Coordinates of C-alpha atoms and ligand atoms in Angstrom, one line a residue:
M26 CA 4.8 13.5 -12.0
P27 CA 3.5 14.1 -8.5
G28 CA 0.2 15.8 -8.3
A29 CA -0.6 15.4 -12.0
A30 CA -4.1 14.1 -12.7
V31 CA -4.1 11.1 -15.1
P32 CA -7.0 9.2 -16.4
T33 CA -7.0 5.5 -15.5
F34 CA -9.4 2.6 -15.0
G35 CA -10.2 2.9 -18.7
G36 CA -11.1 6.6 -18.2
L37 CA -13.5 6.0 -15.3
V38 CA -11.4 7.7 -12.7
E39 CA -9.1 10.6 -12.5
V40 CA -6.3 10.1 -10.0
S41 CA -3.9 12.6 -8.4
V42 CA -0.9 11.1 -6.6
G43 CA 1.8 12.3 -4.3
S44 CA 4.6 10.3 -2.9
A45 CA 7.6 10.7 -0.6
T46 CA 10.3 8.5 1.0
D47 CA 13.1 9.2 3.4
L48 CA 16.0 7.2 4.9
G49 CA 15.1 8.4 8.4
H50 CA 17.6 9.4 11.1
H51 CA 19.1 6.0 12.0
R52 CA 19.4 3.8 8.9
R53 CA 22.2 3.7 6.4
V54 CA 20.2 2.4 3.5
N55 CA 16.6 3.1 2.4
E56 CA 15.2 -0.4 2.0
D57 CA 11.7 0.9 1.2
S58 CA 10.6 1.1 -2.5
L59 CA 7.5 2.6 -4.0
L60 CA 5.7 2.4 -7.3
V61 CA 3.5 5.1 -8.8
C62 CA 2.4 4.2 -12.3
P63 CA -1.0 4.2 -14.1
H64 CA -3.5 2.3 -11.9
V65 CA -0.8 0.5 -9.9
Y66 CA 0.5 1.9 -6.6
V67 CA 2.8 0.1 -4.2
V68 CA 4.8 0.5 -1.1
A69 CA 7.3 -2.2 -0.2
D70 CA 9.5 -2.4 2.9
G71 CA 12.5 -4.7 2.3
M72 CA 14.5 -6.5 4.9
G73 CA 17.5 -8.8 4.9
G74 CA 21.2 -9.0 5.5
H75 CA 24.0 -7.8 3.2
A76 CA 21.9 -4.8 2.1
A77 CA 19.6 -7.2 0.2
G78 CA 16.5 -5.6 1.7
D79 CA 16.6 -2.7 -0.8
Q80 CA 17.1 -5.2 -3.7
A81 CA 14.1 -7.3 -2.4
S82 CA 11.7 -4.3 -2.4
A83 CA 13.1 -3.1 -5.7
I84 CA 12.4 -6.5 -7.3
L85 CA 8.9 -6.4 -5.8
V86 CA 8.0 -3.1 -7.4
E87 CA 9.6 -4.1 -10.7
E88 CA 7.4 -7.1 -10.8
M89 CA 4.3 -5.2 -9.8
S90 CA 4.9 -2.6 -12.5
R91 CA 4.0 -5.4 -15.0
L92 CA 0.5 -5.0 -13.9
A93 CA 0.2 -1.5 -15.3
A94 CA -0.1 -2.9 -18.8
V95 CA -3.0 -5.3 -18.2
A96 CA -6.5 -5.5 -16.9
V97 CA -5.9 -6.9 -13.5
E98 CA -7.6 -9.3 -11.1
A99 CA -6.4 -10.9 -7.9
A100 CA -5.0 -13.9 -9.7
D101 CA -2.7 -11.7 -11.7
V102 CA -1.4 -10.0 -8.6
S103 CA -0.8 -13.4 -6.9
E104 CA 1.1 -14.6 -10.0
V105 CA 3.3 -11.5 -10.0
L106 CA 4.0 -11.9 -6.2
Q107 CA 5.0 -15.5 -6.8
Q108 CA 7.4 -14.4 -9.4
A109 CA 8.9 -11.7 -7.1
N110 CA 9.1 -14.4 -4.4
V111 CA 11.3 -16.6 -6.6
R112 CA 13.6 -13.8 -7.6
I113 CA 14.0 -12.5 -4.0
R114 CA 14.6 -16.0 -2.7
A115 CA 17.5 -16.2 -5.2
L116 CA 19.2 -13.1 -3.8
A117 CA 22.7 -13.6 -2.2
D118 CA 22.0 -15.1 1.2
G119 CA 18.4 -16.1 0.8
G120 CA 17.6 -14.1 3.9
A121 CA 15.9 -11.2 2.1
G122 CA 12.3 -10.4 2.0
T123 CA 9.8 -7.5 1.6
T124 CA 6.4 -6.4 2.6
V125 CA 3.9 -5.2 0.0
T126 CA 0.9 -3.1 0.3
A127 CA -0.7 -2.2 -3.1
A128 CA -3.7 -0.5 -4.5
I129 CA -4.6 -1.4 -8.1
G130 CA -7.3 0.2 -10.1
V131 CA -9.7 -2.4 -11.6
E132 CA -13.0 -2.3 -13.4
H133 CA -15.8 -4.6 -12.4
Q134 CA -19.0 -4.6 -14.4
G135 CA -18.2 -1.1 -15.6
A136 CA -17.6 0.3 -12.2
P137 CA -14.2 1.3 -10.7
Y138 CA -12.7 -0.5 -7.7
W139 CA -9.5 -0.5 -5.8
L140 CA -8.0 -4.0 -5.5
V141 CA -5.9 -3.8 -2.3
A142 CA -3.3 -6.5 -1.7
N143 CA -1.2 -6.8 1.4
L144 CA 1.6 -9.0 2.9
G145 CA 3.4 -7.9 6.1
D146 CA 3.1 -4.6 8.0
S147 CA 3.1 -1.9 5.5
R148 CA -0.5 -0.5 5.3
T149 CA -3.2 0.8 3.1
Y150 CA -5.6 3.4 4.7
Q151 CA -8.7 5.0 3.2
L152 CA -9.8 8.5 4.0
S153 CA -13.4 9.4 3.1
E154 CA -15.8 12.0 4.5
G155 CA -13.1 13.1 7.0
R156 CA -12.6 9.6 8.5
L157 CA -9.4 7.6 8.2
E158 CA -9.7 3.8 8.3
Q159 CA -7.1 1.2 8.1
V160 CA -8.0 -1.1 5.2
S161 CA -5.2 -3.7 5.4
V162 CA -4.5 -5.9 8.4
D163 CA -0.9 -6.4 9.4
H164 CA 0.7 -9.8 9.3
S165 CA 2.7 -9.3 12.5
V166 CA 3.3 -10.7 15.9
V167 CA 1.9 -7.5 17.4
Q168 CA -1.3 -7.8 15.3
E169 CA -1.8 -11.3 16.6
L170 CA -1.5 -9.9 20.2
L171 CA -4.0 -7.1 19.3
D172 CA -6.4 -9.7 17.9
R173 CA -6.2 -11.6 21.1
G174 CA -6.9 -8.5 23.1
V175 CA -3.7 -8.6 25.1
L176 CA -2.3 -5.4 23.6
D177 CA -3.7 -2.0 22.6
A178 CA -2.6 0.4 19.8
A179 CA -0.3 2.4 22.0
G180 CA 1.3 -0.7 23.4
A181 CA 1.7 -2.1 19.9
R182 CA 3.8 1.0 18.9
R183 CA 6.3 0.3 21.7
H184 CA 6.3 -3.5 21.7
P185 CA 9.8 -5.0 21.4
Q186 CA 8.6 -7.3 18.7
R187 CA 6.8 -4.6 16.7
H188 CA 9.0 -5.2 13.6
V189 CA 8.5 -9.0 13.5
I190 CA 6.2 -9.8 10.6
T191 CA 4.5 -13.2 10.0
R192 CA 4.1 -13.0 6.3
A193 CA 6.2 -11.5 3.5
V194 CA 7.4 -12.0 0.0
G195 CA 10.8 -13.9 -0.1
T196 CA 10.1 -16.5 2.5
P197 CA 10.0 -20.3 2.0
E198 CA 6.3 -20.3 2.9
A199 CA 3.7 -19.9 0.3
V200 CA 3.0 -16.3 -0.7
E201 CA -0.5 -15.7 0.6
P202 CA -1.6 -12.0 0.3
D203 CA -4.9 -10.7 1.6
Y204 CA -7.1 -8.9 -0.8
W205 CA -9.9 -6.3 -0.5
L206 CA -12.1 -4.9 -3.2
L207 CA -13.2 -1.3 -2.4
P208 CA -15.4 0.8 -4.6
V209 CA -13.5 3.9 -5.7
L210 CA -15.1 6.8 -3.9
D211 CA -15.5 10.2 -5.6
G212 CA -13.3 12.5 -3.6
G213 CA -11.8 9.5 -1.6
R214 CA -8.2 9.2 -0.7
L215 CA -6.0 6.2 -0.2
V216 CA -2.7 6.2 1.7
L217 CA -0.1 3.5 1.4
C218 CA 2.8 3.6 3.8
S219 CA 5.6 1.7 5.4
D220 CA 5.8 1.1 9.1
G221 CA 8.3 3.9 9.4
L222 CA 5.3 6.1 9.3
T223 CA 2.9 4.2 11.5
G224 CA 5.6 3.4 14.0
E225 CA 6.0 7.2 14.7
V226 CA 2.6 8.7 14.0
E227 CA -0.8 7.8 15.4
D228 CA -3.8 7.3 13.1
A229 CA -5.5 10.4 14.5
Q230 CA -2.4 12.5 13.7
M231 CA -2.3 11.0 10.2
A232 CA -5.9 12.0 9.7
D233 CA -5.3 15.6 10.8
V234 CA -2.4 15.9 8.4
L235 CA -4.3 14.4 5.5
L236 CA -7.3 16.7 6.1
A237 CA -5.0 19.7 6.4
H238 CA -3.4 19.0 2.9
P239 CA -5.8 18.7 0.0
D240 CA -2.8 18.4 -2.4
P241 CA -1.6 14.8 -2.3
Q242 CA 2.1 15.6 -2.7
Q243 CA 1.9 18.1 0.1
A244 CA 0.1 15.5 2.2
A245 CA 2.8 12.9 1.5
D246 CA 5.6 15.3 2.3
A247 CA 3.9 16.4 5.5
L248 CA 3.4 12.8 6.7
V249 CA 7.1 11.9 6.1
A250 CA 8.1 15.1 7.9
M251 CA 5.9 14.1 10.8
A252 CA 7.5 10.7 11.0
L253 CA 11.0 12.3 11.0
D254 CA 9.9 14.7 13.7
G255 CA 8.6 11.7 15.7
G256 CA 12.0 10.1 15.7
G257 CA 12.6 8.8 12.2
R258 CA 13.8 5.5 13.5
D259 CA 13.1 3.6 10.3
N260 CA 12.9 4.3 6.6
V261 CA 9.6 6.0 5.9
T262 CA 7.5 5.9 2.7
V263 CA 4.1 7.3 1.8
V264 CA 1.9 7.3 -1.3
V265 CA -1.3 9.4 -1.3
I266 CA -3.8 8.7 -4.0
D267 CA -6.8 11.0 -4.6
A268 CA -9.6 9.8 -6.9
R269 CA -12.3 11.6 -8.8
V270 CA -14.9 9.4 -10.4
R271 CA -15.8 10.8 -13.8
D272 CA -19.3 11.4 -15.0
G273 CA -18.0 9.7 -18.2
G274 CA -17.9 6.4 -16.1
S275 CA -21.5 5.8 -16.9
A276 CA -21.1 6.7 -20.5
L277 CA -18.3 4.1 -20.8
Q278 CA -20.7 1.5 -19.4
D279 CA -23.1 2.4 -22.2
T280 CA -20.4 1.6 -24.8
L281 CA -19.6 -1.8 -23.3
P282 CA -21.4 -5.0 -24.4
R283 CA -24.0 -5.8 -21.8
P284 CA -24.3 -9.3 -20.3
A285 CA -27.2 -11.3 -21.9
S286 CA -29.1 -11.0 -18.6
G287 CA -28.8 -7.2 -18.7
A288 CA -29.0 -7.3 -15.0
S289 CA -25.9 -5.5 -14.0
Ligands
MN321 MN1 10.2 -0.5 7.9

Protein backbone atom coordinates (compact mmCIF):
# COMPACT_ATOMS: atom_id res chain seq x y z
CA MET A 1 0.00 0.00 0.00
CA PRO A 2 2.22 2.73 -1.33
CA GLY A 3 2.00 6.03 0.43
CA ALA A 4 -0.02 4.68 3.35
CA ALA A 5 1.31 5.78 6.73
CA VAL A 6 1.81 2.89 9.10
CA PRO A 7 3.10 3.00 12.67
CA THR A 8 6.29 1.06 13.24
CA PHE A 9 9.24 0.91 15.65
CA GLY A 10 6.76 0.08 18.39
CA GLY A 11 4.76 3.17 17.50
CA LEU A 12 7.70 5.61 17.73
CA VAL A 13 7.71 6.48 14.06
CA GLU A 14 5.16 6.89 11.30
CA VAL A 15 6.44 5.83 7.93
CA SER A 16 5.16 6.56 4.42
CA VAL A 17 6.69 4.51 1.64
CA GLY A 18 6.71 4.58 -2.14
CA SER A 19 8.37 2.05 -4.40
CA ALA A 20 8.83 1.39 -8.09
CA THR A 21 10.74 -1.04 -10.28
CA ASP A 22 11.17 -1.39 -14.02
CA LEU A 23 12.79 -3.83 -16.43
CA GLY A 24 14.56 -0.99 -18.26
CA HIS A 25 14.98 -0.79 -22.02
CA HIS A 26 17.61 -3.46 -22.63
CA ARG A 27 17.07 -6.38 -20.25
CA ARG A 28 14.76 -9.34 -20.76
CA VAL A 29 14.30 -10.14 -17.07
CA ASN A 30 13.97 -7.90 -14.05
CA GLU A 31 16.49 -9.40 -11.63
CA ASP A 32 15.91 -6.70 -9.01
CA SER A 33 13.65 -7.40 -6.05
CA LEU A 34 12.30 -5.11 -3.38
CA LEU A 35 10.70 -5.53 0.01
CA VAL A 36 8.38 -3.06 1.73
CA CYS A 37 6.97 -4.42 4.95
CA PRO A 38 6.62 -2.99 8.45
CA HIS A 39 10.03 -1.63 9.50
CA VAL A 40 11.99 -3.67 6.91
CA TYR A 41 12.84 -2.14 3.53
CA VAL A 42 15.13 -3.81 1.01
CA VAL A 43 16.42 -3.45 -2.53
CA ALA A 44 18.30 -6.43 -3.99
CA ASP A 45 19.91 -6.64 -7.43
CA GLY A 46 20.36 -10.23 -8.56
CA MET A 47 22.91 -11.55 -11.02
CA GLY A 48 23.79 -14.93 -12.46
CA GLY A 49 23.38 -17.21 -15.43
CA HIS A 50 20.30 -19.19 -16.47
CA ALA A 51 18.02 -16.41 -15.16
CA ALA A 52 19.03 -17.31 -11.61
CA GLY A 53 19.62 -13.66 -10.74
CA ASP A 54 15.92 -13.00 -10.25
CA GLN A 55 15.67 -16.09 -8.03
CA ALA A 56 18.66 -14.93 -5.99
CA SER A 57 17.20 -11.51 -5.24
CA ALA A 58 13.78 -13.06 -4.55
CA ILE A 59 15.32 -15.46 -2.02
CA LEU A 60 17.12 -12.54 -0.41
CA VAL A 61 13.97 -10.49 0.15
CA GLU A 62 12.06 -13.58 1.31
CA GLU A 63 14.70 -14.19 3.98
CA MET A 64 14.78 -10.50 4.95
CA SER A 65 11.00 -10.47 5.39
CA ARG A 66 11.48 -12.73 8.42
CA LEU A 67 12.93 -9.70 10.19
CA ALA A 68 9.56 -7.95 10.12
CA ALA A 69 8.25 -10.10 12.97
CA VAL A 70 11.06 -9.55 15.46
CA ALA A 71 13.00 -6.86 17.28
CA VAL A 72 16.12 -6.62 15.17
CA GLU A 73 19.79 -6.06 15.74
CA ALA A 74 22.72 -6.41 13.36
CA ALA A 75 23.37 -10.02 14.41
CA ASP A 76 19.83 -10.96 13.29
CA VAL A 77 20.41 -9.37 9.89
CA SER A 78 23.74 -11.18 9.52
CA GLU A 79 22.05 -14.48 10.36
CA VAL A 80 19.33 -13.94 7.77
CA LEU A 81 21.92 -13.00 5.14
CA GLN A 82 23.90 -16.16 5.91
CA GLN A 83 20.74 -18.20 5.41
CA ALA A 84 20.04 -16.43 2.11
CA ASN A 85 23.64 -17.10 1.10
CA VAL A 86 23.23 -20.86 1.64
CA ARG A 87 20.02 -20.94 -0.40
CA ILE A 88 21.39 -18.82 -3.26
CA ARG A 89 24.57 -20.92 -3.43
CA ALA A 90 22.34 -23.97 -3.88
CA LEU A 91 20.65 -22.52 -7.00
CA ALA A 92 21.15 -24.34 -10.30
CA ASP A 93 24.65 -23.45 -11.44
CA GLY A 94 25.99 -21.91 -8.25
CA GLY A 95 26.81 -18.74 -10.17
CA ALA A 96 23.97 -16.62 -8.83
CA GLY A 97 24.27 -13.79 -6.38
CA THR A 98 22.60 -10.62 -5.25
CA THR A 99 23.37 -7.27 -3.74
CA VAL A 100 21.41 -6.07 -0.76
CA THR A 101 20.78 -2.63 0.63
CA ALA A 102 18.35 -2.51 3.54
CA ALA A 103 16.94 -0.11 6.10
CA ILE A 104 15.45 -1.70 9.18
CA GLY A 105 13.65 0.23 11.90
CA VAL A 106 15.09 -0.55 15.31
CA GLU A 107 14.65 0.80 18.80
CA HIS A 108 17.66 1.57 20.94
CA GLN A 109 17.15 2.82 24.50
CA GLY A 110 13.67 3.98 23.58
CA ALA A 111 14.74 5.98 20.54
CA PRO A 112 14.15 5.05 16.89
CA TYR A 113 17.04 4.29 14.53
CA TRP A 114 17.55 3.02 11.03
CA LEU A 115 19.87 0.05 10.87
CA VAL A 116 21.27 0.19 7.33
CA ALA A 117 22.90 -2.95 5.95
CA ASN A 118 24.72 -3.17 2.64
CA LEU A 119 26.53 -5.64 0.40
CA GLY A 120 27.40 -4.77 -3.20
CA ASP A 121 26.51 -1.64 -5.20
CA SER A 122 22.86 -1.02 -4.50
CA ARG A 123 22.66 2.07 -2.31
CA THR A 124 20.96 3.73 0.60
CA TYR A 125 20.78 7.53 0.63
CA GLN A 126 19.45 9.94 3.23
CA LEU A 127 17.74 13.22 2.42
CA SER A 128 17.48 15.67 5.29
CA GLU A 129 17.14 19.44 5.36
CA GLY A 130 17.33 19.50 1.57
CA ARG A 131 20.64 17.63 1.35
CA LEU A 132 21.09 14.17 -0.17
CA GLU A 133 23.87 12.03 1.25
CA GLN A 134 24.95 8.55 0.28
CA VAL A 135 24.91 6.42 3.43
CA SER A 136 26.14 3.07 2.13
CA VAL A 137 29.53 2.57 0.49
CA ASP A 138 29.63 0.38 -2.61
CA HIS A 139 31.56 -2.86 -2.63
CA SER A 140 32.82 -2.46 -6.19
CA VAL A 141 35.95 -2.22 -8.27
CA VAL A 142 35.00 1.34 -9.15
CA GLN A 143 34.59 2.30 -5.47
CA GLU A 144 38.10 0.99 -4.81
CA LEU A 145 39.39 3.24 -7.63
CA LEU A 146 37.45 6.19 -6.17
CA ASP A 147 38.95 5.48 -2.75
CA ARG A 148 42.43 5.54 -4.28
CA GLY A 149 41.66 8.87 -5.94
CA VAL A 150 42.27 7.62 -9.48
CA LEU A 151 38.65 8.08 -10.59
CA ASP A 152 35.93 10.69 -10.03
CA ALA A 153 32.16 10.22 -9.86
CA ALA A 154 31.62 11.04 -13.54
CA GLY A 155 34.36 8.62 -14.59
CA ALA A 156 32.90 5.97 -12.30
CA ARG A 157 29.57 6.14 -14.13
CA ARG A 158 31.28 5.36 -17.46
CA HIS A 159 33.93 2.92 -16.27
CA PRO A 160 33.93 -0.41 -18.19
CA GLN A 161 34.06 -2.33 -14.89
CA ARG A 162 31.31 -0.28 -13.27
CA HIS A 163 29.13 -3.39 -12.78
CA VAL A 164 31.83 -5.49 -11.10
CA ILE A 165 31.09 -5.83 -7.41
CA THR A 166 33.48 -7.13 -4.78
CA ARG A 167 31.00 -8.38 -2.19
CA ALA A 168 27.56 -9.97 -2.55
CA VAL A 169 25.23 -12.59 -1.13
CA GLY A 170 25.69 -15.96 -2.87
CA THR A 171 29.46 -16.05 -3.11
CA PRO A 172 31.85 -18.61 -1.62
CA GLU A 173 33.38 -15.85 0.51
CA ALA A 174 32.02 -15.07 3.97
CA VAL A 175 29.00 -12.75 3.92
CA GLU A 176 30.31 -9.53 5.45
CA PRO A 177 27.77 -6.69 5.26
CA ASP A 178 28.54 -3.16 6.40
CA TYR A 179 26.20 -1.62 8.95
CA TRP A 180 25.27 1.92 9.88
CA LEU A 181 22.99 3.04 12.71
CA LEU A 182 21.24 6.35 11.90
CA PRO A 183 18.89 8.22 14.21
CA VAL A 184 15.48 8.46 12.54
CA LEU A 185 15.07 12.14 11.64
CA ASP A 186 11.63 13.69 11.87
CA GLY A 187 10.80 14.63 8.29
CA GLY A 188 13.80 12.69 7.02
CA ARG A 189 13.69 10.53 3.91
CA LEU A 190 15.68 7.43 2.97
CA VAL A 191 16.11 6.24 -0.60
CA LEU A 192 17.10 2.67 -1.43
CA CYS A 193 17.98 1.94 -5.05
CA SER A 194 19.69 -0.44 -7.43
CA ASP A 195 22.53 0.65 -9.71
CA GLY A 196 20.02 0.94 -12.55
CA LEU A 197 19.18 4.31 -10.98
CA THR A 198 22.63 5.54 -9.99
CA GLY A 199 24.12 4.41 -13.31
CA GLU A 200 21.80 6.79 -15.16
CA VAL A 201 21.12 9.63 -12.73
CA GLU A 202 23.57 11.85 -10.87
CA ASP A 203 23.14 12.48 -7.16
CA ALA A 204 22.30 16.17 -7.77
CA GLN A 205 19.48 15.18 -10.17
CA MET A 206 18.23 12.65 -7.64
CA ALA A 207 18.11 15.36 -4.98
CA ASP A 208 16.14 17.69 -7.26
CA VAL A 209 13.55 15.00 -8.00
CA LEU A 210 13.24 14.05 -4.34
CA LEU A 211 12.75 17.66 -3.29
CA ALA A 212 10.19 18.22 -6.05
CA HIS A 213 8.02 15.29 -4.91
CA PRO A 214 6.89 15.34 -1.28
CA ASP A 215 4.82 12.21 -1.89
CA PRO A 216 7.11 9.15 -1.64
CA GLN A 217 5.29 7.15 -4.33
CA GLN A 218 5.49 10.05 -6.77
CA ALA A 219 9.17 10.46 -5.90
CA ALA A 220 9.88 6.76 -6.55
CA ASP A 221 7.99 6.85 -9.86
CA ALA A 222 9.78 10.02 -10.94
CA LEU A 223 13.22 8.57 -10.16
CA VAL A 224 12.51 5.41 -12.16
CA ALA A 225 11.20 7.52 -15.04
CA MET A 226 14.38 9.59 -14.94
CA ALA A 227 16.55 6.44 -15.11
CA LEU A 228 14.55 5.23 -18.12
CA ASP A 229 14.92 8.63 -19.80
CA GLY A 230 18.64 8.46 -19.06
CA GLY A 231 18.96 5.25 -21.07
CA GLY A 232 17.39 2.53 -18.92
CA ARG A 233 20.33 0.22 -19.57
CA ASP A 234 19.67 -1.87 -16.45
CA ASN A 235 16.78 -2.92 -14.26
CA VAL A 236 15.92 -0.03 -11.96
CA THR A 237 14.39 -0.17 -8.49
CA VAL A 238 13.69 2.56 -5.96
CA VAL A 239 12.18 2.58 -2.46
CA VAL A 240 11.49 5.96 -0.82
CA ILE A 241 10.80 6.01 2.93
CA ASP A 242 9.52 9.11 4.74
CA ALA A 243 9.63 9.15 8.53
CA ARG A 244 7.71 11.18 11.09
CA VAL A 245 8.86 10.75 14.67
CA ARG A 246 5.81 10.79 16.89
CA ASP A 247 5.52 12.86 20.05
CA GLY A 248 4.32 9.61 21.57
CA GLY A 249 7.89 8.34 21.22
CA SER A 250 8.79 9.92 24.52
CA ALA A 251 5.55 8.67 26.13
CA LEU A 252 6.53 5.13 25.17
CA GLN A 253 9.90 5.65 26.84
CA ASP A 254 8.04 6.47 30.05
CA THR A 255 6.24 3.13 29.93
CA LEU A 256 9.44 1.12 29.48
CA PRO A 257 11.40 -0.21 32.43
CA ARG A 258 14.37 2.06 33.02
CA PRO A 259 17.86 0.69 33.46
CA ALA A 260 18.91 0.60 37.12
CA SER A 261 21.37 3.43 36.49
CA GLY A 262 18.55 5.59 35.12
CA ALA A 263 21.14 7.31 32.98
CA SER A 264 19.69 6.84 29.51
MN1 LIG B 1 21.76 -3.68 -11.62
